Each structure stands twice: as C-alpha cells, then as structure tokens.
Coordinates of C-alpha atoms in Angstrom, one line a residue:
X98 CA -17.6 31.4 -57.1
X99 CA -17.9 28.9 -54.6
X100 CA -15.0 29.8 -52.2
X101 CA -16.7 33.4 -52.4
X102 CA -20.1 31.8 -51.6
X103 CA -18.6 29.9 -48.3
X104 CA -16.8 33.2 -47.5
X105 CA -19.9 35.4 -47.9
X106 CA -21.8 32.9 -45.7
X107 CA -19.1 33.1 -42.9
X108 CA -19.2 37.2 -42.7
X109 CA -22.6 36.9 -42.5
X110 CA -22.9 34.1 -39.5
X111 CA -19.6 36.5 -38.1
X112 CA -21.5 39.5 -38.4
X113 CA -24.4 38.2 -36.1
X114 CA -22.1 36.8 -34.2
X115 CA -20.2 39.8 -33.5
X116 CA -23.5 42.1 -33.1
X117 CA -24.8 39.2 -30.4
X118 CA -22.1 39.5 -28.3
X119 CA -21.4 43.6 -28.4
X120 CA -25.0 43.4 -26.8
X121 CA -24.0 41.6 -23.8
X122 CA -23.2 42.9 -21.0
X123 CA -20.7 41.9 -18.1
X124 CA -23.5 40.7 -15.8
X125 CA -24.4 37.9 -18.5
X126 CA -20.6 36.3 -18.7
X127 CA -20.4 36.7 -14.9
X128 CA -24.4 34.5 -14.7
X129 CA -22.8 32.2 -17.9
X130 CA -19.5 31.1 -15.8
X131 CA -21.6 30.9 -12.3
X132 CA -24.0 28.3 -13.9
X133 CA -21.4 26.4 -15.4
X134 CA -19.2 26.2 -12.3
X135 CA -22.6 25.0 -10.6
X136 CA -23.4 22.2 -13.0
X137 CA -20.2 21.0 -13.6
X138 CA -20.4 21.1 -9.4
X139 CA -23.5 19.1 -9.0
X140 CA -22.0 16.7 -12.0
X141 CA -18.9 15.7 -9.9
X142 CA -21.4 15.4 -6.9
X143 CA -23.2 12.4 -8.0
X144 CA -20.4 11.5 -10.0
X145 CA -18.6 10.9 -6.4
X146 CA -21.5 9.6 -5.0
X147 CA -22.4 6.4 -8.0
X148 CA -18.6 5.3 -7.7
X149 CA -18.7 4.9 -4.1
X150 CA -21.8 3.5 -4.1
X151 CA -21.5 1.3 -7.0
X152 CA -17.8 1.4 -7.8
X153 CA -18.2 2.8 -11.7
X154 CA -18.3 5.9 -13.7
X155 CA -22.0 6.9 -14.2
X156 CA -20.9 8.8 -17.4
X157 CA -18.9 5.8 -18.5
X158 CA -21.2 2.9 -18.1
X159 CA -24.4 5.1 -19.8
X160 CA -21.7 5.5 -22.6
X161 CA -20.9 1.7 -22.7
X162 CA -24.3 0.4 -22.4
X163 CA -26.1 3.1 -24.3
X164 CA -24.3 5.2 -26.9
X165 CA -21.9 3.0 -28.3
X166 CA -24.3 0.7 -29.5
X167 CA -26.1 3.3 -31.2
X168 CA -23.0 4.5 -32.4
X169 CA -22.0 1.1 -34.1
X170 CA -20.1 -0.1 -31.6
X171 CA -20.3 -3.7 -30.8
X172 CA -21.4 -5.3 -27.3
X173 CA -20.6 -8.9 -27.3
X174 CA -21.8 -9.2 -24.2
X175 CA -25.7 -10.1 -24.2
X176 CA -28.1 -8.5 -22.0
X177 CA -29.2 -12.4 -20.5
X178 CA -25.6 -13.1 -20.0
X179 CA -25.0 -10.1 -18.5
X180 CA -27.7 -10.4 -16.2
X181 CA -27.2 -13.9 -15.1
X182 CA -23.5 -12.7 -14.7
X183 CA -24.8 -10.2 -12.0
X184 CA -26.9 -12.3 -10.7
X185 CA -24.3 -15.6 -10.1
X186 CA -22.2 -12.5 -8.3
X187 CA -25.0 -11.3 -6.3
X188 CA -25.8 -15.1 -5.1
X189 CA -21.8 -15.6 -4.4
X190 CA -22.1 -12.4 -2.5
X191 CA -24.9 -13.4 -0.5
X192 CA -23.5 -16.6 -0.2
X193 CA -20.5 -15.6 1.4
X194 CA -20.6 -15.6 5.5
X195 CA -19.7 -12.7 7.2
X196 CA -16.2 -12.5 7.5
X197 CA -15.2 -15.2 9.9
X198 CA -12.4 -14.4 12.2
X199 CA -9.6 -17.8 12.6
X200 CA -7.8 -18.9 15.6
X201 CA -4.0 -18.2 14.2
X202 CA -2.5 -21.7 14.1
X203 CA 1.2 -20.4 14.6
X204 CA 0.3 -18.1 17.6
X205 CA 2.8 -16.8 19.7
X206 CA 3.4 -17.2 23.9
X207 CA 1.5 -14.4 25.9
X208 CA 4.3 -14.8 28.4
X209 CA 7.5 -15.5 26.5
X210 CA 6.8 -13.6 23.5
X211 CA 4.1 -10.9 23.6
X212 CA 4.7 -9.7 27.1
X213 CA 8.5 -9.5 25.7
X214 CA 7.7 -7.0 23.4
X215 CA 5.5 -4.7 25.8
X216 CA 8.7 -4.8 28.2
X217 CA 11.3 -3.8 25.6
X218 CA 8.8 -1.1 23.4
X219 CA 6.6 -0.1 25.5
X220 CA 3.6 -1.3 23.1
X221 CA 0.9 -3.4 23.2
X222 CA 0.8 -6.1 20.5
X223 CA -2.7 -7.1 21.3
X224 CA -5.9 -5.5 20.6
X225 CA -8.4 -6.2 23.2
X226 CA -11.0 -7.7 20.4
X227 CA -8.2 -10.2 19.9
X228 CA -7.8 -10.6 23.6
X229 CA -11.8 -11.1 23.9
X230 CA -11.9 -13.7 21.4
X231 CA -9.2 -15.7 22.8
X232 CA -11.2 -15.6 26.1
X233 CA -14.1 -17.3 24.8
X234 CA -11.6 -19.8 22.4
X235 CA -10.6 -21.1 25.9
X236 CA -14.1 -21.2 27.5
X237 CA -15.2 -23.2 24.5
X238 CA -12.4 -25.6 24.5
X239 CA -11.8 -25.5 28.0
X240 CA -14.9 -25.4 30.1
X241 CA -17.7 -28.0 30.5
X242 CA -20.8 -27.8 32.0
X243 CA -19.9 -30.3 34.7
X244 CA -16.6 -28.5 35.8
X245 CA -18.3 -27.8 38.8
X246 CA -17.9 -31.7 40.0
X247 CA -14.1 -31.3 40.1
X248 CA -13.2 -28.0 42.6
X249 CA -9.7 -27.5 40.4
X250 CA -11.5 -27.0 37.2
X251 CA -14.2 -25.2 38.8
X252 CA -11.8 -22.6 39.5
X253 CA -10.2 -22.5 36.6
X254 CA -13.8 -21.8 34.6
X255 CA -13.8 -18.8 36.6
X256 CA -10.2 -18.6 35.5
X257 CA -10.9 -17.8 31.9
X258 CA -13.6 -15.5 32.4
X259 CA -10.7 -13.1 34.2
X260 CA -9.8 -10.0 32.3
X261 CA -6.7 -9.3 34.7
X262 CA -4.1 -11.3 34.1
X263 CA -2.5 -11.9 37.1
X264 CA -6.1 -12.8 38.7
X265 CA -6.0 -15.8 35.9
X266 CA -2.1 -16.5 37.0
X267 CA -3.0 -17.0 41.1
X268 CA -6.3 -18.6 40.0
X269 CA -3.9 -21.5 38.3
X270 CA -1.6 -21.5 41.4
X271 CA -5.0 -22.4 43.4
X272 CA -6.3 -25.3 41.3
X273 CA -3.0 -26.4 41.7
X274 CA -3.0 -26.5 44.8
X275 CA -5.9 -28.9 44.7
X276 CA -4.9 -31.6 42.0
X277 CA -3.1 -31.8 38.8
X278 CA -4.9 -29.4 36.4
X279 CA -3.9 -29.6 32.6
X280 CA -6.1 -26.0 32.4
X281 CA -4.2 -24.3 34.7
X282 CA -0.7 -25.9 33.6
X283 CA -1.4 -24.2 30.1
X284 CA -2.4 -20.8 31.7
X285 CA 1.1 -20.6 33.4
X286 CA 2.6 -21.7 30.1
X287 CA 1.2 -19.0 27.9
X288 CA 1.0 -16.2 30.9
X289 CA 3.4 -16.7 33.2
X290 CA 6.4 -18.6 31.9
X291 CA 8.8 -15.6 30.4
X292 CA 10.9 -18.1 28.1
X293 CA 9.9 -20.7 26.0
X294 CA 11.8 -23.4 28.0
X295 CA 9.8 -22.4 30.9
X296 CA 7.1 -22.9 28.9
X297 CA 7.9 -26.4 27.7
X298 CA 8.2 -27.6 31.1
X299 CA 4.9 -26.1 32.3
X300 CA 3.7 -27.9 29.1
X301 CA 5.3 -31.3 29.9
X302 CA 3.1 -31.4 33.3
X303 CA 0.3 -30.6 31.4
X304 CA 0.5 -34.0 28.9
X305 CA 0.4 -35.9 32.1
X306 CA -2.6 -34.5 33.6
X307 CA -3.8 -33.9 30.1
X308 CA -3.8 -38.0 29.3
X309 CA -5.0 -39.1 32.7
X310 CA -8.1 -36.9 32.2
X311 CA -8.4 -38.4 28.6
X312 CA -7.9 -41.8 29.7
X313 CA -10.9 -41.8 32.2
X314 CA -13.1 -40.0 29.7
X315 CA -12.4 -43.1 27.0
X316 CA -13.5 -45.6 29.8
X317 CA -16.3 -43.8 30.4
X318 CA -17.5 -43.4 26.2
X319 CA -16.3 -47.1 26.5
X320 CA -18.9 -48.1 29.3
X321 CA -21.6 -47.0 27.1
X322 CA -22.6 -43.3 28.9
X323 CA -21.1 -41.6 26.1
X324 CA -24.4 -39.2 25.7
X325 CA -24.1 -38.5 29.4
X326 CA -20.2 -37.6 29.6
X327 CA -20.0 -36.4 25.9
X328 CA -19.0 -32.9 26.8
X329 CA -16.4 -34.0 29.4
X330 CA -14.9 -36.4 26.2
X331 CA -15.3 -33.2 23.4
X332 CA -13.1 -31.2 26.6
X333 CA -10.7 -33.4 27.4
X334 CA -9.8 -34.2 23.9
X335 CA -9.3 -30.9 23.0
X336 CA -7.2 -30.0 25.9
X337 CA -5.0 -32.8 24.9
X338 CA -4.7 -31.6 21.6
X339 CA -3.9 -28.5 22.7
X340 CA -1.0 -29.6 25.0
X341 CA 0.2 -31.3 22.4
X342 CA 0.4 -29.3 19.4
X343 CA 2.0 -26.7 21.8
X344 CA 4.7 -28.4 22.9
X345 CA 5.6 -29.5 19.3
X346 CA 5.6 -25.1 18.7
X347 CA 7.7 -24.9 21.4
X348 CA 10.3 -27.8 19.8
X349 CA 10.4 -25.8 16.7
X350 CA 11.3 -23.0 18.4
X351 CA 14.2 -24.3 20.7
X352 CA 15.3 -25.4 17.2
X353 CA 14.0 -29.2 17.4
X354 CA 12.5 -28.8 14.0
X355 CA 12.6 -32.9 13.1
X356 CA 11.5 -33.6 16.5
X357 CA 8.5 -30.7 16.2
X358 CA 8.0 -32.4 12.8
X359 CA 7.4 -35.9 14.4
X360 CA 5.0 -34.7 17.1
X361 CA 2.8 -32.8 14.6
X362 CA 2.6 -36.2 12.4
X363 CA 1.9 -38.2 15.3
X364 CA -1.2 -35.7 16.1
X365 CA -2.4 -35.2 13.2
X366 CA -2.7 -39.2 12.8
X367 CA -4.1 -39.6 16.4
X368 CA -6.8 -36.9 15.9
X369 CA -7.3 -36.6 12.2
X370 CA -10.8 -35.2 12.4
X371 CA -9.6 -32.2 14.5
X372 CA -8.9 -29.9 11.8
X373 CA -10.0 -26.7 13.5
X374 CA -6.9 -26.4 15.4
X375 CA -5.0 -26.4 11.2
X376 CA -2.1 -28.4 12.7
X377 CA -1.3 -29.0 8.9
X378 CA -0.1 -25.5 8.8
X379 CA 2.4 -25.9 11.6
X380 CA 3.8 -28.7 9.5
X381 CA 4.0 -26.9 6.6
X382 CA 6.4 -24.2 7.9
X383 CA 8.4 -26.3 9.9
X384 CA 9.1 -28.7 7.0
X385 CA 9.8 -25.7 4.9
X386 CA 12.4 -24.9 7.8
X387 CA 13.9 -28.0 7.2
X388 CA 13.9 -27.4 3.2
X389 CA 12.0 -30.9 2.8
X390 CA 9.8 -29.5 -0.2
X391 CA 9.0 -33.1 -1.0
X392 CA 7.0 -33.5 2.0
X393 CA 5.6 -29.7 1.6
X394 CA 4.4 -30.9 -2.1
X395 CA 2.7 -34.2 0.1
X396 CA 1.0 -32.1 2.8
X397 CA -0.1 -29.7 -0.2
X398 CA -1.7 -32.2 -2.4
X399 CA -3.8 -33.4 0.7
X400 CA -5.2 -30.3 2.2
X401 CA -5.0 -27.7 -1.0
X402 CA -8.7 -29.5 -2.6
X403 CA -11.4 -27.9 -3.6
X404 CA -13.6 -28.8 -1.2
X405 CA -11.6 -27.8 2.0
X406 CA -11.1 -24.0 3.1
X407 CA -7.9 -22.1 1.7
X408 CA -5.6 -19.8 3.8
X409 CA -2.1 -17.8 3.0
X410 CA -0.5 -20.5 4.2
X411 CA -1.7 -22.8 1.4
X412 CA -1.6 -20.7 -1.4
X413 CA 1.4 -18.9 -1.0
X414 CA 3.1 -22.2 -0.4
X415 CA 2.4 -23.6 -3.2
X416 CA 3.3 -20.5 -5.0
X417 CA 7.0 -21.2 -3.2
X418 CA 7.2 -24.5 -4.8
X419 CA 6.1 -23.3 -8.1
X420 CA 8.4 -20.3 -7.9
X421 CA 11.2 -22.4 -6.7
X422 CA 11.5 -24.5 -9.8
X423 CA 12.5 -21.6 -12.5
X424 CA 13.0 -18.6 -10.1
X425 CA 17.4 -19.1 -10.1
X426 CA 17.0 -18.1 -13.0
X427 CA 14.4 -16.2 -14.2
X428 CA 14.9 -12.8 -15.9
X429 CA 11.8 -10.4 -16.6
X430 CA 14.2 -9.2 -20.0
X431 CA 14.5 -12.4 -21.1
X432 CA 11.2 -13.5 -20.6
X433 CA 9.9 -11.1 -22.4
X434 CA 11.7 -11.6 -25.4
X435 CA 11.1 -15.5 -25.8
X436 CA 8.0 -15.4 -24.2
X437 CA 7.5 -17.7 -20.8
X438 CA 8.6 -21.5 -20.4
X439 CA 5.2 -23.7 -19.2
X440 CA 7.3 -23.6 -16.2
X441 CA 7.2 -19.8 -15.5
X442 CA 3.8 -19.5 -16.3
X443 CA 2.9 -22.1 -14.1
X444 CA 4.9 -20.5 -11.7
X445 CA 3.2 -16.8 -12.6
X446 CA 0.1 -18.2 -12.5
X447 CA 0.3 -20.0 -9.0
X448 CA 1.8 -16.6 -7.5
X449 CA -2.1 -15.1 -9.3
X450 CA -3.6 -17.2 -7.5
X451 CA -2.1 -16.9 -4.2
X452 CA -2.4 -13.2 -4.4
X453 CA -6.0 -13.0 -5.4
X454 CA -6.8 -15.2 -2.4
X455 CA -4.9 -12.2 -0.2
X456 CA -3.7 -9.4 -1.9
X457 CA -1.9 -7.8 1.6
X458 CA 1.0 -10.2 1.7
X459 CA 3.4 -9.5 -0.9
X460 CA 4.3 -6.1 0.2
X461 CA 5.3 -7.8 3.4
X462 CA 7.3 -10.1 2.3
X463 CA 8.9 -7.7 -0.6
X464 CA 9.4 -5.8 2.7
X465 CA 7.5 -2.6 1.5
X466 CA 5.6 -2.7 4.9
X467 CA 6.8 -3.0 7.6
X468 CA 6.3 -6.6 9.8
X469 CA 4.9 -6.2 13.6
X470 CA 3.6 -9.4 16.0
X471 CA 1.2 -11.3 14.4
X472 CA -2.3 -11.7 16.5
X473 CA -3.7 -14.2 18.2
X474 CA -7.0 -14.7 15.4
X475 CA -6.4 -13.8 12.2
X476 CA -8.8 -12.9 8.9
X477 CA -8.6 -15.0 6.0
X478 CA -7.8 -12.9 3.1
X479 CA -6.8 -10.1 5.6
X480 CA -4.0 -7.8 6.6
X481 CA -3.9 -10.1 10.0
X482 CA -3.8 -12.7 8.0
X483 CA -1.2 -11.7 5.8
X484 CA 1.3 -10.3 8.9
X485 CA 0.8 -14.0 10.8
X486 CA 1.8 -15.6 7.5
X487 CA 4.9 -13.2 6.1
X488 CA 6.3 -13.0 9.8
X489 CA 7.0 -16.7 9.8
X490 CA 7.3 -17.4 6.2
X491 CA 9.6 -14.5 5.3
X492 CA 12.9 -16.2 5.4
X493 CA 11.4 -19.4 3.7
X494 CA 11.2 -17.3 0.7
X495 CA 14.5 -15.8 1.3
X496 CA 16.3 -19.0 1.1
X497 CA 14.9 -19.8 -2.5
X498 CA 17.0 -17.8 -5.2
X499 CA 15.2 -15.5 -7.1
X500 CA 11.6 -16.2 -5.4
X501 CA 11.1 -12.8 -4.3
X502 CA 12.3 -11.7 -7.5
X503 CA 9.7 -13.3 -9.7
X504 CA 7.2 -12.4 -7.2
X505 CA 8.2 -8.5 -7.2
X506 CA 8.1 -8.9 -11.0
X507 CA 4.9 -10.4 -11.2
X508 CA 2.5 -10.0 -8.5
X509 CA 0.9 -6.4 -9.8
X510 CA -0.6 -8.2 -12.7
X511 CA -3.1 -10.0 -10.8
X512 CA -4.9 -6.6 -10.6
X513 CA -4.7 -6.3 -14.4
X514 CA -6.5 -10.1 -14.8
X515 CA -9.4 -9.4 -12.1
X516 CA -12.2 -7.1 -13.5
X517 CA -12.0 -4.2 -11.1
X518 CA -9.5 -5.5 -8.5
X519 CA -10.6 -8.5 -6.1
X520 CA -14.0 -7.5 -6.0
X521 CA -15.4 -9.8 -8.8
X522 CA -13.8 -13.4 -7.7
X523 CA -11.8 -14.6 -10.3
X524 CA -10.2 -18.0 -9.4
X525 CA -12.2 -17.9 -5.8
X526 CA -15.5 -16.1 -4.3
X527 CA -15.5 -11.8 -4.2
X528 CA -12.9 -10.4 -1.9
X529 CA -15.0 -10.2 1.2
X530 CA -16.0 -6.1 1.7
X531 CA -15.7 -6.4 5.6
X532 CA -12.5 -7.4 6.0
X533 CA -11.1 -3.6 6.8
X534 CA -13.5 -3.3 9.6
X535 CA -12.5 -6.6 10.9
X536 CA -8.6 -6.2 10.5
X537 CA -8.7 -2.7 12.4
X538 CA -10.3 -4.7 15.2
X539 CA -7.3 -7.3 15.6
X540 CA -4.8 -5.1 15.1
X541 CA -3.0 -2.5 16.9
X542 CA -3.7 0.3 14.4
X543 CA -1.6 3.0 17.2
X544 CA 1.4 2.1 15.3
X545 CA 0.2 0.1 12.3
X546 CA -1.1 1.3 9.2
X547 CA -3.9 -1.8 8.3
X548 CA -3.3 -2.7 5.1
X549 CA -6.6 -1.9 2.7
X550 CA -7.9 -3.8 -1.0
X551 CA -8.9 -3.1 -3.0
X552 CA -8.0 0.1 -3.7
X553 CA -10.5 1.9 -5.7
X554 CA -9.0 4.1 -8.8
X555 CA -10.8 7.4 -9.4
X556 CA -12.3 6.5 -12.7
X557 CA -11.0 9.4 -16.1
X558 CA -14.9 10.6 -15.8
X559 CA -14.5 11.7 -12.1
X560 CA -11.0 13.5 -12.4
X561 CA -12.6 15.0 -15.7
X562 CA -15.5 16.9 -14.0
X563 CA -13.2 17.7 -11.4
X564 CA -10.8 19.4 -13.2
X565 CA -13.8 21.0 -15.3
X566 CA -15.8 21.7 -12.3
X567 CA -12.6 23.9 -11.0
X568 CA -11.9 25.5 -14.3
X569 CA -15.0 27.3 -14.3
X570 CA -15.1 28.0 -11.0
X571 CA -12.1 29.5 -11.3
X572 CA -13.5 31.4 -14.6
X573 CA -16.4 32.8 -12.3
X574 CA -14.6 34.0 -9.5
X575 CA -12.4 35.7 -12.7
X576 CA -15.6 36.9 -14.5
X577 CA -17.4 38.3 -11.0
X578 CA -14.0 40.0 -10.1
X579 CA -13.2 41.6 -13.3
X580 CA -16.4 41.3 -15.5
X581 CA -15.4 44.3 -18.3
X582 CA -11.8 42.5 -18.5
X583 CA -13.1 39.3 -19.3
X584 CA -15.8 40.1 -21.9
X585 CA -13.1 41.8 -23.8
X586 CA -11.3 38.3 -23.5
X587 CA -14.3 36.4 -24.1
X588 CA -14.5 39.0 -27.4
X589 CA -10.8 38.4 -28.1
X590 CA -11.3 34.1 -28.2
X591 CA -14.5 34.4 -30.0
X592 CA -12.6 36.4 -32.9
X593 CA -9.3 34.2 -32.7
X594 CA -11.4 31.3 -33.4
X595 CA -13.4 33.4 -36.2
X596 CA -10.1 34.1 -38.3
X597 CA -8.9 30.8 -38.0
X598 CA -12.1 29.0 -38.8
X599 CA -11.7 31.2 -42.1
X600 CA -8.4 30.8 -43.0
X601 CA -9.4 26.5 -43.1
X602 CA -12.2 27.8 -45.1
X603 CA -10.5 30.0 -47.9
X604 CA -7.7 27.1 -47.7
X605 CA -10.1 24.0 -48.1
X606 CA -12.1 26.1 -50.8
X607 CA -8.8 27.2 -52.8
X608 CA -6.0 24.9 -52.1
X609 CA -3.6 26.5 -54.8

C-alpha cells in the first residue's frame, strides 16, 4: 500500500507536470535560455572583475566565510585574528617603499661589453630608463657644487649631463687636456675603451689622479674646514671607490680572480661604511669562482642579518652552500620513500627561501628562459634582478653536482607553502606589486619576454560560470534558431528524468 501510495503521488505531480509544460510555447524556452545565458553573463562579469581587483573568488570566499559555518563547518580562524591578520598585511604593504631601483654591483663595460653586443646583433641591450638612471648615478657621485673652481671637472659636469655619447667621449679628451681628471679617465674606460685591457689601463691613470684628489681633500677635513669642503671629500671618496672596485672587475675578468679577491678585501676594509656600492657581492662571486666556499660561508654570515637589506645574490648563495652539502647525491625517489635527512630539508628549505625573495631566477638558471645582458640597475625581487644574478652565477651552480637538480626538484613548492603565491610575505615582506612596471622599464622588452609573479590562477568559481555562462548561451542561440525542435527536447529530458525518478521510487519502495 505504500509503494502504491508513493506511486499514485508521482502520476499526480507527473500529470501537472506534463499538462504545465504542453502549455508552453516555443517563445517561453527561447525567453528561459536568453535569461539564463544573461545572468550566468553578468555572474562571470563581476566574477572577473572581484579576482582582479581583489585576487579571490567572490562565490568562494561568501561560501567560506558565510555558509560553511552555518552548515557546521568549522572556522578556526577568529574574526579578531583574522582582522589583525589583514591589518599587519595592510601596514607591511604600506610600509613597503615604492619599488626602489639598485645600481647592479656586477655591471658590465659600456665600451668593451655592451657596445660589443650592438656591433655583433644589431641590438640594444640598454633601455634608455637604464641609461637615464645611470646619468644621474654619475652626477650624484661625480659632480660637486664647486666643480666649477677646477676648469677639467667643470667640463666634465657638463660631461655627464650628455645624452650623445661621443659628445661625453671628446668632452674627456678636453679635460684632459687640461689636467689629470679621474672623471674623465673612467668615461673613456666604460665608453671608449673596446676591450677590457684597454679599460684597465684607462683605469690605472684614474687611481693616480683618483688618490691625489683624495689626498688633498683629507688635508683639507684634517685642517678643520671639513663643513666647508665636505662635498668635495663625499666626491672624491666616492670616485676613488669607484676606480677601485672597477679595476678589481676588470682583474676578475682577465682571469686574476685571487688578485680581484685581494683588492675587493682591501676596499671593503678601507671604506667599510660604503656599502651602497655592495662590493660584498663582487666578492661573493669571485670567491665562488675560486670554489673557496669557506670564505663564501664568512662573507654570508656577515652581511645575510636581519637587519641589512637582502638581494639574489645573498639568498641564492646561501641556497648553493646549503644545496651543495647533500645535492651529489640526492634522489627525489629516495627521498620520498625515507623521508628527508635534516640536511636536505635544510637544504629545501634555504632554496624556499631564496625563491620567495625572487621567484624569476630559477627558470634562468634551470635554463627555461633564455639569458640576455644584464642592466646597468636592477630591481630587487625582479626579472632584472634575477638576469644580473643567473648571468654571472650560472656556472657557479653548474660546477656543484646535483645543485640544479635538487633545485629543479624542489623550487615549485614554494608556491604551494605561500598563501596565494608571493603576495602574502611568508619568510619576508609581500612581493612588491610594481615590480612588472618597473622591470619593463630596464629591460629591453623588443626581444625579451619580462618575466611576471605571481601568476594569478583563474579560481574553479570563475572557469565554472564560464563554462555555464557558454552553455546557455549556446542553448539560446539553439532554442531562438530552432524553438519547436527544442521544446520537444526539453519534453523528451523532462520525461527521461520522470521514468527514472520512478523506477528509484518503485525500487526503494519494493526492493524484492
């Protein structure tokens, strides 16, 4: 009696059913499909526009914050905590300068190296934002307002302001012609010397007029007017500097690498407060040239702290060491069946860090990007950044079995860790969201593809109510076309699902 009282019910509802729809005409499914396509339309709309605006699935965080609880789920996150959560991220944000834009402490020679490339490809390496910002690096460091006491160096103040360069080149050859100029020795040297020896020489010429300019400034901060000549003493230091660490780059490029070695020490001991210029960094690679990871580990523990500024260089280098002592013979198979040594996850954990801090390198060094001339300023946490540091560093990581292994097998999971990739700081502050502007600025974007993170995944809501949004548009276009055709179909569905909705009935009802 029962399983005839259920089925009795059913014909009934069917019945009504059935009479409901034989009174509808084509015009109705054709109006039913139209207004769905539409909604589902204006739901992917602002769908599309909350995640680029706010970088989530309106659907999914109403269904996170909202319905599960009231479904029984369980939020372990409080509203407070929550909220000072966003809060500390909006502060960091805020926090956070815009994105500063670096001197690159391994830059290469205008003359001997960049001008190199034009001739052989054609190309230019250098963006003229780079270009720019070297021009005013060199009035800054350069340049003093009393230049106009000595006629060489006044020429050369109007020297650097020169877009052409061969108007810079002859404006050297003049203050030359005047006195010994350390200025216009390092012109030549980057401009107009086409080798690096050439370069070294001009350099050489430079330390003497260099030292004799900051020998007379010392007497003078000595004789008590150091207020009155303090921006002749700030200039000729730096210009010394300069000379310097520029002659110990063009050691380590002729393949000197102790002696290079020896003349970064000795500047960095000289001038230890002068750590603008990053000499550190220069030291770093060429004692990784040398394979002297005892002295990399020293250099390390001084200038990776907390309190000073990180960079590629830094992080990935101490990924390197990390890697270096398990990488010969690491295996992702076997590590996954014992688990990892304290070792390889110190090792795994250093190459997390280094690639939160910039996410653009390890495709360069895997060599899933290809490498062009690095520029003359970089962006920390960039794609500049990342070229400067992989084009140098790149066969430092070569030369350590397995490195680039463990780094291929491992690097991708950084995106897992970080709550919707780099833009919640994990280990440092939120990956900076100007740093795409900025990169397409210093680089030569003609022929390279800038490097972009993070990467935003279209969240399951989005793709949903697209694909919904184009099944009923496709439906309506169907329905408008052929409206008789597809009421019969609509007629056919809605009595396929009848007699099987019925046969669960009689078979729920009567299971024998």
């Amino acid at each position: 009696q029962e399983s005839e009282g259920i089925v009795f019910v059913f014909f009934c509802v069917s019945s009504i059913v059935s009479m409901f729809l034989n009174t509808l005409t084509p015009k109705f499914y054709v109006a039913l499909t139209g207004t769905s396509s539409l909604i589902s339309g204006l739901i992917l709309i602002f769908e599309w526009w909350y995640f680029r605006k706010y970088g989530t699935s309106f659907i999914e965080q109403v269904s996170v914050s909202h319905l599960r609880p009231l479904l029984g789920g369980v939020d372990n996150s409080s509203p407070t905590n929550s909220n000072s959560s966003n809060s500390d991220a909006d502060s960091n944000r805020q926090s956070v300068s815009e994105c500063k834009v670096w001197r690159n402490p391994l830059n290469l020679f205008r003359g001997a190296e960049y001008n190199r490339y034009t001739w052989v490809t054609g190309r230019e390496p250098l963006t003229y934002y780079d270009m720019n910002l070297s021009a005013q690096d060199h009035q800054t460091f350069f340049t003093c307002d009393s230049d106009h006491l000595r006629p060489a160096d006044a020429i050369m103040q109007k020297a650097w302001r020169e877009r052409n360069p061969q108007a810079r080149i002859s404006a050297a050859h003049e203050a030359l012609e005047l006195e010994d100029c350390a200025t216009a020795y390092i012109l030549l040297a980057e401009e107009e010397a086409t080798t690096i020896v050439e370069a070294e020489k001009l350099f050489k010429q430079a330390v003497k007029a260099g030292e004799g300019c900051y020998r007379r400034s010392q007497q003078l901060q000595h004789h008590g007017s150091t207020h009155t000549h303090a921006p002749d003493i700030r200039r000729d230091t730096n210009v010394l500097v300069y000379i310097k660490r520029r002659l110990a780059m063009c050691s380590r490029k002729l393949g000197r690498t102790r002696e290079a070695v020896k003349m970064m020490r000795d500047l960095m001991k000289e001038f230890p407060l002068l750590s603008m210029f990053n000499i550190h960094e220069n030291l770093l690679e060429s004692l990784l040239e040398l394979q002297n990871y005892a002295d990399v580990q020293a250099v390390l523990a001084k200038y990776d702290d907390i309190s000073l500024p990180k960079s590629a260089t830094i992080c990935y280098t101490a990924a390197l060491l990390k890697a270096r002592a398990v990488s010969d013979k690491f295996s992702p198979e076997a590590a996954s069946r014992r688990g990892l040594s304290t070792a390889e996850m110190n090792a795994v954990e250093a190459i997390h860090r280094a690639v939160e801090f910039n996410p653009h390198v390890p495709k360069y060094l895997l060599e899933m990007k290809s490498l062009i001339l690095p520029p003359e300023h970089i962006l920390k946490r960039g794609d500049s950044e990342a070229i400067a540091y992989a084009f140098f560093h790149l066969q430092h990581w070569k030369r350590v079995e397995g490195a680039l292994n463990l780094l291929h097998c491992t690097w991708e999971g950084t995106f897992r860790m970080i709550p919707y990739p780099l833009e919640k700081g994990h280990l440092f502050y939120p990956y900076p969201i100007c740093t795409e502007t900025a990169d397409r600025e210093l680089l030569p974007t003609v022929f390279h593809e800038v490097s972009v993170y993070p990467k935003k995944e279209l969240p399951f809501f989005i793709l949903f109510t697209a694909g919904l949004c184009s099944f009923t548009a496709m439906l309506a276009l169907l329905t408008h076309q052929f409206p008789e055709l597809m009421g019969v179909f609509a007629k056919a569905v809605s009595l396929l699902h009848r007699s099987h909705t019925l046969s669960s009935c009689l078979c729920k009802s009567n299971p024998q």
